[in-house]
Short mmCIF file of C-alpha atoms in Angstrom, two decimals:
data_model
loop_
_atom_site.label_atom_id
_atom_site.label_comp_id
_atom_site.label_asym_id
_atom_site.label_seq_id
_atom_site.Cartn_x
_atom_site.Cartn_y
_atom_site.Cartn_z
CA UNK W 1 0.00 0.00 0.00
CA UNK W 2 1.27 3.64 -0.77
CA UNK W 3 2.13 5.43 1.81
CA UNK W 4 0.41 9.13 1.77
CA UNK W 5 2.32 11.91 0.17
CA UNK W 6 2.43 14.66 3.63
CA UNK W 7 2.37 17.78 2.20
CA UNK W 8 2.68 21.26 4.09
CA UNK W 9 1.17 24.28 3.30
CA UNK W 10 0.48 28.40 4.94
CA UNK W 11 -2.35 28.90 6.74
CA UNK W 12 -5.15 27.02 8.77
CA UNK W 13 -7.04 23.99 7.09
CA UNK W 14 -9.91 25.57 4.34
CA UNK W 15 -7.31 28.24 3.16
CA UNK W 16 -6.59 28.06 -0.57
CA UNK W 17 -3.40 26.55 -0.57
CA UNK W 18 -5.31 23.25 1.06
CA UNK W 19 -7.20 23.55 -2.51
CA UNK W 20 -3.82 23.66 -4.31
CA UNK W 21 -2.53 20.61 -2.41
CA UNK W 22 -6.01 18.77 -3.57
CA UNK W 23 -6.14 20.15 -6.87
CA UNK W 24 -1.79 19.20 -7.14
CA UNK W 25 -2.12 15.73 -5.82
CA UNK W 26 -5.75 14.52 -5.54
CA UNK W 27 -7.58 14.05 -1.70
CA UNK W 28 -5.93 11.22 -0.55
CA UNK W 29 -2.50 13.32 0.83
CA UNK W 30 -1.64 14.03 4.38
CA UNK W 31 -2.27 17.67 5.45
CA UNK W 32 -0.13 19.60 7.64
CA UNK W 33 -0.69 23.39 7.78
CA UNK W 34 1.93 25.96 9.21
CA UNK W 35 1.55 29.22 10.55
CA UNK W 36 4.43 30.99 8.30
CA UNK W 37 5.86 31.02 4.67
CA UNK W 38 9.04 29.68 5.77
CA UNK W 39 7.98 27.13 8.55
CA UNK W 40 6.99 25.59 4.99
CA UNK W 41 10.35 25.73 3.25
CA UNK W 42 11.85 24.46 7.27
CA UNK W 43 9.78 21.28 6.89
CA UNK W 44 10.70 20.18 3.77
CA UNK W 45 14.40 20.80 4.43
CA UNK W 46 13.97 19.24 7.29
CA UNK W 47 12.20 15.80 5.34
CA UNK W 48 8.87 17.04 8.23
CA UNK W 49 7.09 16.61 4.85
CA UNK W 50 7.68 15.56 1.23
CA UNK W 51 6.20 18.65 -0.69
CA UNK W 52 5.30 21.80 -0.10
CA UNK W 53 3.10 23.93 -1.78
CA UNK W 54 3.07 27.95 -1.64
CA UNK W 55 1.64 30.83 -3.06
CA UNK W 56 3.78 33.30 -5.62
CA UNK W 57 1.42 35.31 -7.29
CA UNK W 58 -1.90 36.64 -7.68
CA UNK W 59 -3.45 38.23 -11.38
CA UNK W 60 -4.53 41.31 -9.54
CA UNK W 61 -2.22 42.37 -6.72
CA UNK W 62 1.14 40.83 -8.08
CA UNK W 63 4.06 38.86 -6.70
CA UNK W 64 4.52 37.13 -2.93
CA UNK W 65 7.89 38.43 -2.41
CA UNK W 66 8.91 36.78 0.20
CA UNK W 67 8.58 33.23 -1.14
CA UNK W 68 10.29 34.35 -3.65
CA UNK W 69 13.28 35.31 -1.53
CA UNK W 70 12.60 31.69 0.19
CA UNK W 71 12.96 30.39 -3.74
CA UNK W 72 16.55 31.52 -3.70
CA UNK W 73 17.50 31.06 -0.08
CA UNK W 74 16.61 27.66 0.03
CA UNK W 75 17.29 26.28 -2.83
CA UNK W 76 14.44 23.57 -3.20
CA UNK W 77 13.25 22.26 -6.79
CA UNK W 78 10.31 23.33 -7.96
CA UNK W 79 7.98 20.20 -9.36
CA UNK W 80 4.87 21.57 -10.31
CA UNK W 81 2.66 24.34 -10.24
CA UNK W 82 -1.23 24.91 -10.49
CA UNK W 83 -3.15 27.88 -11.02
CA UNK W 84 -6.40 28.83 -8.68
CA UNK W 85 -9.17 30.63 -9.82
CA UNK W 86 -10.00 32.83 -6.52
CA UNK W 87 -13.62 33.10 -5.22
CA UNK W 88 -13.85 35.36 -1.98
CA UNK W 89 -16.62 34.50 0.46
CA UNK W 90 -18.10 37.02 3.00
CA UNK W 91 -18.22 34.68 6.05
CA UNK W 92 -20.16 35.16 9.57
CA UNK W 93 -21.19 32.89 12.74
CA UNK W 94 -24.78 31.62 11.99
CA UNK W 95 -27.41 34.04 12.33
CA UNK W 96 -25.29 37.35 11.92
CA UNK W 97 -26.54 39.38 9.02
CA UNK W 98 -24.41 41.52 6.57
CA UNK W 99 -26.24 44.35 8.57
CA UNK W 100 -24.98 43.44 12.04
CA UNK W 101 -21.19 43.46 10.41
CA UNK W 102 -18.62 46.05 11.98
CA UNK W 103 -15.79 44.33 10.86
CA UNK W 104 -14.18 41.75 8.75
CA UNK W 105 -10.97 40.51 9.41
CA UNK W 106 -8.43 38.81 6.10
CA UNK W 107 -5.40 38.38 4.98
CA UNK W 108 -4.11 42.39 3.94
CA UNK W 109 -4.32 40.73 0.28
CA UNK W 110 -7.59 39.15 0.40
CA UNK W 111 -8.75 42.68 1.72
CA UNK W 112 -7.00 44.29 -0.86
CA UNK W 113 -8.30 42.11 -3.38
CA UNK W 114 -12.21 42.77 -2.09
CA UNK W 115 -11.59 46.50 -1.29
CA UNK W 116 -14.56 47.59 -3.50
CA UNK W 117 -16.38 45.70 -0.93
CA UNK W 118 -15.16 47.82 2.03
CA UNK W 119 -15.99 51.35 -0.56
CA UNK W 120 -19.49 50.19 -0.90
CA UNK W 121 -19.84 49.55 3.26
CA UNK W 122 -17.98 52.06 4.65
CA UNK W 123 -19.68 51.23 8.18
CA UNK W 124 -17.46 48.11 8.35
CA UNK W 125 -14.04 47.75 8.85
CA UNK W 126 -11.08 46.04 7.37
CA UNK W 127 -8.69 44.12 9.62
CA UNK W 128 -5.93 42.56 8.54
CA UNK W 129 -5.00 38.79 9.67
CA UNK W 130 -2.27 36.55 8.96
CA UNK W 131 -4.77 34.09 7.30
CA UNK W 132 -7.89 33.73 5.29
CA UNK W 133 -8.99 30.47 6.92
CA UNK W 134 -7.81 31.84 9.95
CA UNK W 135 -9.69 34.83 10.03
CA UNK W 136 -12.83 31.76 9.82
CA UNK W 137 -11.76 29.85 12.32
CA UNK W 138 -11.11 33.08 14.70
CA UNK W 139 -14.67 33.94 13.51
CA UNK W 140 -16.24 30.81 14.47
CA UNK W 141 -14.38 30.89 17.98
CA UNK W 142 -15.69 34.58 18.93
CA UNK W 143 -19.42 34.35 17.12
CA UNK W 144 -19.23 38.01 17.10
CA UNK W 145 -20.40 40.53 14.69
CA UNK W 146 -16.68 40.64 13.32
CA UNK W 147 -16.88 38.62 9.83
CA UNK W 148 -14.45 37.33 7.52
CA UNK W 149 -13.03 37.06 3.75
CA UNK W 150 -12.22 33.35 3.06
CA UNK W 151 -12.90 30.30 1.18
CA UNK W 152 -16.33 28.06 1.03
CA UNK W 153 -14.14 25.38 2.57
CA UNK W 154 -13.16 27.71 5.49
CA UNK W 155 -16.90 27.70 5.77
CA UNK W 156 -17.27 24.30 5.87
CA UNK W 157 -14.42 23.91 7.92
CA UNK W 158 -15.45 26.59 10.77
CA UNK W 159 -19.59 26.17 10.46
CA UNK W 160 -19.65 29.52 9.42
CA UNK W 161 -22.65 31.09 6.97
CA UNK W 162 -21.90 32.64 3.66
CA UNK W 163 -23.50 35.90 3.29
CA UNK W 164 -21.95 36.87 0.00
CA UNK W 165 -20.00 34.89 -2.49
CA UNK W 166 -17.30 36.48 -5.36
CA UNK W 167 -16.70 39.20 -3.24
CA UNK W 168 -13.45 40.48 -4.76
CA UNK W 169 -13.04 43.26 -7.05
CA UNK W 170 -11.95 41.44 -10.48
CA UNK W 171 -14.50 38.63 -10.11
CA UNK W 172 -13.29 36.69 -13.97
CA UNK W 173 -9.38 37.72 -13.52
CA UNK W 174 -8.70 36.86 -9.98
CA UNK W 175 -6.15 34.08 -10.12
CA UNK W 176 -3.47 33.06 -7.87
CA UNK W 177 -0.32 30.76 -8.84
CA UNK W 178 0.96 27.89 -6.45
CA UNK W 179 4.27 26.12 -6.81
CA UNK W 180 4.79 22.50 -5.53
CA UNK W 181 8.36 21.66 -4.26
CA UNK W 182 10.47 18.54 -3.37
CA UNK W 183 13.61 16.80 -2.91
CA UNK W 184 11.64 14.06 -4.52
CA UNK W 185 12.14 13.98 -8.61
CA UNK W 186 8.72 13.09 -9.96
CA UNK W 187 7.65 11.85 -13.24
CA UNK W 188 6.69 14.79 -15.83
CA UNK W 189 4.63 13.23 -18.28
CA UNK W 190 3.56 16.46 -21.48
CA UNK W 191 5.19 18.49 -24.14
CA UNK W 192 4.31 21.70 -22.04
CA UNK W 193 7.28 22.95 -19.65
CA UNK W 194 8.50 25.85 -18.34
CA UNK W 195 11.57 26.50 -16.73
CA UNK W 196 12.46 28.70 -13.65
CA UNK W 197 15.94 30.58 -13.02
CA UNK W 198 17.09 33.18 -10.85
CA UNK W 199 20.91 35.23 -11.85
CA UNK W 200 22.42 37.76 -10.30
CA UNK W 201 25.05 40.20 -12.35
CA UNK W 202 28.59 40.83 -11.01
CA UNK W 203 27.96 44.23 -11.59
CA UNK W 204 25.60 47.21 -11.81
CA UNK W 205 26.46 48.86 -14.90
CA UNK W 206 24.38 50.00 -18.27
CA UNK W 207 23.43 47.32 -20.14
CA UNK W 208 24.01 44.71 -18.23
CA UNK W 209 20.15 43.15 -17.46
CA UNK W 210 19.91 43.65 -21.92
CA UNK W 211 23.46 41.46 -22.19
CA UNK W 212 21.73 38.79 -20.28
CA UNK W 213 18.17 38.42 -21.75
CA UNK W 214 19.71 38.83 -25.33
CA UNK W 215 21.25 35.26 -24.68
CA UNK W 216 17.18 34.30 -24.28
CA UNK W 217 16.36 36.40 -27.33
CA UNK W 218 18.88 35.46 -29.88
CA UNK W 219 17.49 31.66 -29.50
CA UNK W 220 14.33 32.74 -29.25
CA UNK W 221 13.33 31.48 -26.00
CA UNK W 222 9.72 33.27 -24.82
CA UNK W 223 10.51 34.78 -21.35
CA UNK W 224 7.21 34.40 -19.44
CA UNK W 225 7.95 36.25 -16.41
CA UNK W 226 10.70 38.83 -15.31
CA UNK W 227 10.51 39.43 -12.02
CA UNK W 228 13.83 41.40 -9.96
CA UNK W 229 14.66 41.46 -6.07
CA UNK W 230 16.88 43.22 -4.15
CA UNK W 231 20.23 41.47 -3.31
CA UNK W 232 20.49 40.28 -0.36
CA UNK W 233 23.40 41.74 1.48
CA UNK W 234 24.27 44.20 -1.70
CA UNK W 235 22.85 47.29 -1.41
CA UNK W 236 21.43 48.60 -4.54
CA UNK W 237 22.28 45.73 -6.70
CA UNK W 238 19.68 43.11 -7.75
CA UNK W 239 18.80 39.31 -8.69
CA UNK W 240 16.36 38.69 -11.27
CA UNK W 241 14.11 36.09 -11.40
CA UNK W 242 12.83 34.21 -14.93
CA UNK W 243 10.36 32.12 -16.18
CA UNK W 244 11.38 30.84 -19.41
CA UNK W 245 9.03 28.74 -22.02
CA UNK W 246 10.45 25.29 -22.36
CA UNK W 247 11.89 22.38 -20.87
CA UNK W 248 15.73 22.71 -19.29
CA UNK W 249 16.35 19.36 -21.61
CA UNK W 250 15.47 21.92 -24.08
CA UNK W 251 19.13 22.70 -26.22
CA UNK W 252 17.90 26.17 -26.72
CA UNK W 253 17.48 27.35 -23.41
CA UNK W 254 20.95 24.68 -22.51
CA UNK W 255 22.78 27.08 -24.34
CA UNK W 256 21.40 30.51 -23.25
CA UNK W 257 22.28 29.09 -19.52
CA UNK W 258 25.86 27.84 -20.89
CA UNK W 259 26.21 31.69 -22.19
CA UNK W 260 24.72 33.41 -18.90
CA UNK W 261 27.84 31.00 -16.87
CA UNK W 262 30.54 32.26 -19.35
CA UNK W 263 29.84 35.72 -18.85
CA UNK W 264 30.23 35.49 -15.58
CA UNK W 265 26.95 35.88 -14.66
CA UNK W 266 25.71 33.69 -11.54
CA UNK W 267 22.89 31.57 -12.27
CA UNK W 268 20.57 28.86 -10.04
CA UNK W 269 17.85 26.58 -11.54
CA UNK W 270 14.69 26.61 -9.35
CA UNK W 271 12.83 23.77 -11.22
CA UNK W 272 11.90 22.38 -14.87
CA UNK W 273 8.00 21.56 -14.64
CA UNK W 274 4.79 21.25 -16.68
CA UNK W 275 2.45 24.53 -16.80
CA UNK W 276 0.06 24.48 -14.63
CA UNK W 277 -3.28 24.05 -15.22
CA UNK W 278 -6.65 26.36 -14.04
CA UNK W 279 -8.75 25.29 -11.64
CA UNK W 280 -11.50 26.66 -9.54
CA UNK W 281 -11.20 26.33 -5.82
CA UNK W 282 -12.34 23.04 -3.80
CA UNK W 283 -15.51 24.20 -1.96
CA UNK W 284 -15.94 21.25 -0.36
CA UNK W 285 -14.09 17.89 0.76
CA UNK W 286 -17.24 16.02 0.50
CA UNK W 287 -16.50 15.98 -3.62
CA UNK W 288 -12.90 17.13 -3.82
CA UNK W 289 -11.25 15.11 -6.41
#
């Protein structure tokens, strides 16, 4: 019998990263939910788990930066990746009414995400929390007349009532982007990869970031995502972070990353892997996949 993959994730259990994990690897996975980003990355460096799956970027309010400092700084392969279609629910303890709100508590980018929401109802207030399913499960604990911005599996999760579904501002562009990452090597079965890199320059001087991406562009290699950071320990200088269309088998993009080393220009492979496909969210574990 196969042992169950354990898989760690941010947040309390009904946050949307526990519909990542389902939607990565099915429903029959071990769970284990951590309170920060890097208590992830900790556990799978540690072998705690065998994956873990995190959050780098949302349609509307851009990149997770810190996870993708954790990319670099840790160093673990990235396997997969799925994409989330996002679905804000306006949660409350049974029986309180959107009337009776005076505040609803979220994480700052779920509030962000729903702050037409908080324009339209002035009377109630915005308070940010570390977690979306957290904010339920703190909701269910106080039955107050403080709500909260989460999933429908929070709901389910925490007994709470919906009082308003697709509350966020972009209702048919609100996606979010989850990587999957191991020690483990797993089978990649498609024609469809992309592959990520992070490089850091020797030096900050004119032309530099051009000298580098022209080794993409003179094979012809589609750069999906550009994305820089500050260097850690370098004032002013940066690392830049790519997303590159194609496999690393690929000779193409082999070469570029042959050309990048013999300019002397430092370069780390965070993970070959198949695009990610869309889903919508799990709303409930009674018929999660």
């Amino acid at each position: 019998m196969n042992q169950l993959k354990k898989i760690g994730f941010q947040g309390k259990m009904g946050a949307y990263s526990e519909s990542a994990c389902i939607r990565l690897f099915g429903s029959k996975i071990e769970l284990f939910p951590y309170s920060e980003f890097d208590d992830v990355f900790e556990a799978v460096k540690k072998g705690d788990v065998d994956i873990g799956v995190l959050p780098v970027e949302n349609s509307t309010t851009g990149s997770i930066h810190e996870n993708f400092d954790h990319l670099l700084n840790y160093k673990i392969p990235i396997i997969a990746e799925v994409k989330l279609k996002i679905q804000h629910s306006l949660l409350a303890a049974p029986g309180v009414k959107l009337e009776d709100l005076t505040g609803v508590r979220s994480h700052p980018q779920g509030l962000a995400q729903c702050s037409n929401f908080f324009k339209e109802n002035p009377q109630i207030e915005a308070i940010p929390y570390f977690d979306t399913a957290g904010s339920a499960e703190k909701c269910s604990r106080e039955k107050l007349t403080i709500g909260a911005i989460a999933s429908a599996l929070a709901a389910e999760e925490y007994d709470l009532d919906i009082l308003q579904d697709d509350l966020q501002n972009q209702s048919d562009s609100n996606f979010t982007r989850f990587l999957a990452l191991s020690f483990n090597e797993v089978e990649q079965l498609g024609d469809f990869h992309k592959t990520s890199i992070v490089f850091a320059p020797p030096e900050n001087r004119p032309g530099i970031l051009l000298e580098a991406l022209k080794f993409f562009a003179d094979r012809k290699i589609n750069l999906l995502k550009v994305e820089s950071r500050p260097k850690l320990g370098s004032p002013w200088q940066y690392t830049f972070y790519l997303d590159l269309d194609g496999s690393i088998l690929n000779p193409n993009i082999q070469g570029a990353l042959n050309e990048l080393k013999e300019a002397g220009i430092q370069t780390h492979i965070l993970g070959s892997y198949l695009v990610g496909q869309t889903h919508t969210l799990i709303s409930t574990r009674k018929t999660s996949v």
